[in-house]
Structure formats: C-alpha cells, structure tokens
Amino acid sequence: MKNLTRTLLATALAAAMPLTLHAQTGQPALPMAEGEVRKVDLDNKKLTLRHGEIKNLDMPSMTMVFQVKDAAMLGKIKAGDKIRFSAEKIDGAFTVTSIEAAK
Ligand SMILES: [Cu+2]
C-alpha cells in the first residue's frame, strides 16, 4: 500500500509540474505564429494583429486585438511591421507573450 501511495503521489506531482513551471517562468515552449501589426495601442497595452494560424490556441488566421503581457513589447513595433509572436490565453484574454521581428 505504501508503494501505491508513493506511485500515485509521483504521478500527481509529475502531472502538476508542467503547470507549475508554466506559471512561474511564463516561458513555456509556445509555437511562434506569423503576424502583421495593424495597430499599436500603448495606453491600453493592446495590439491589433493580422495573424496566421496559432496552433496552441487552435485559432485560424484572422485580424484581432490582443492584450500584451508587457507594454515594453509595444515600444519596438509599429503598424505594418511583420512579426513572429507567441500568444496564450491569460485570465480569459488572448495575450501576446513574446514578439520578434519576422525574418
Ligand atoms: Cu485570432
């Protein structure tokens, strides 16, 4: 019985681990999506993107508004820029968590 308890505990810990890491680092290995900047709204920390498929959000290509995790991310981009970005749903809002210039 002791072994069973230990196995169950280990399984529970293993299952909880990815979520814990995810919450702590905010750096999960998210796939990058293609995007083109349509509008930068620094005051509201919002970004309008025309984006390609976002696999981790199961979202097809479209134009939509995202929250951004950090307003500083908006300082280096402007409308018309081609970017690659990662996004996830945070507190119910689609949020851009990283941006890099498209090659
Ligand atoms: Cu979308």
Coordinates of C-alpha atoms and ligand atoms in Angstrom, one line a residue, residues 49 51-52 54 59-64 66 94, ligand 1:
L49 CA -2.6 41.8 -35.5
H51 CA -2.2 36.7 -37.8
G52 CA -1.6 33.3 -39.3
I54 CA -2.0 30.0 -33.8
M59 CA -7.1 29.6 -33.9
P60 CA -7.2 30.1 -37.7
S61 CA -5.8 33.2 -39.4
M62 CA -7.7 36.4 -38.8
T63 CA -7.3 40.0 -37.7
M64 CA -7.9 40.6 -34.0
F66 CA -4.6 41.0 -28.3
F94 CA -5.8 36.4 -25.6
Ligands
CU1 CU -7.2 35.3 -33.8

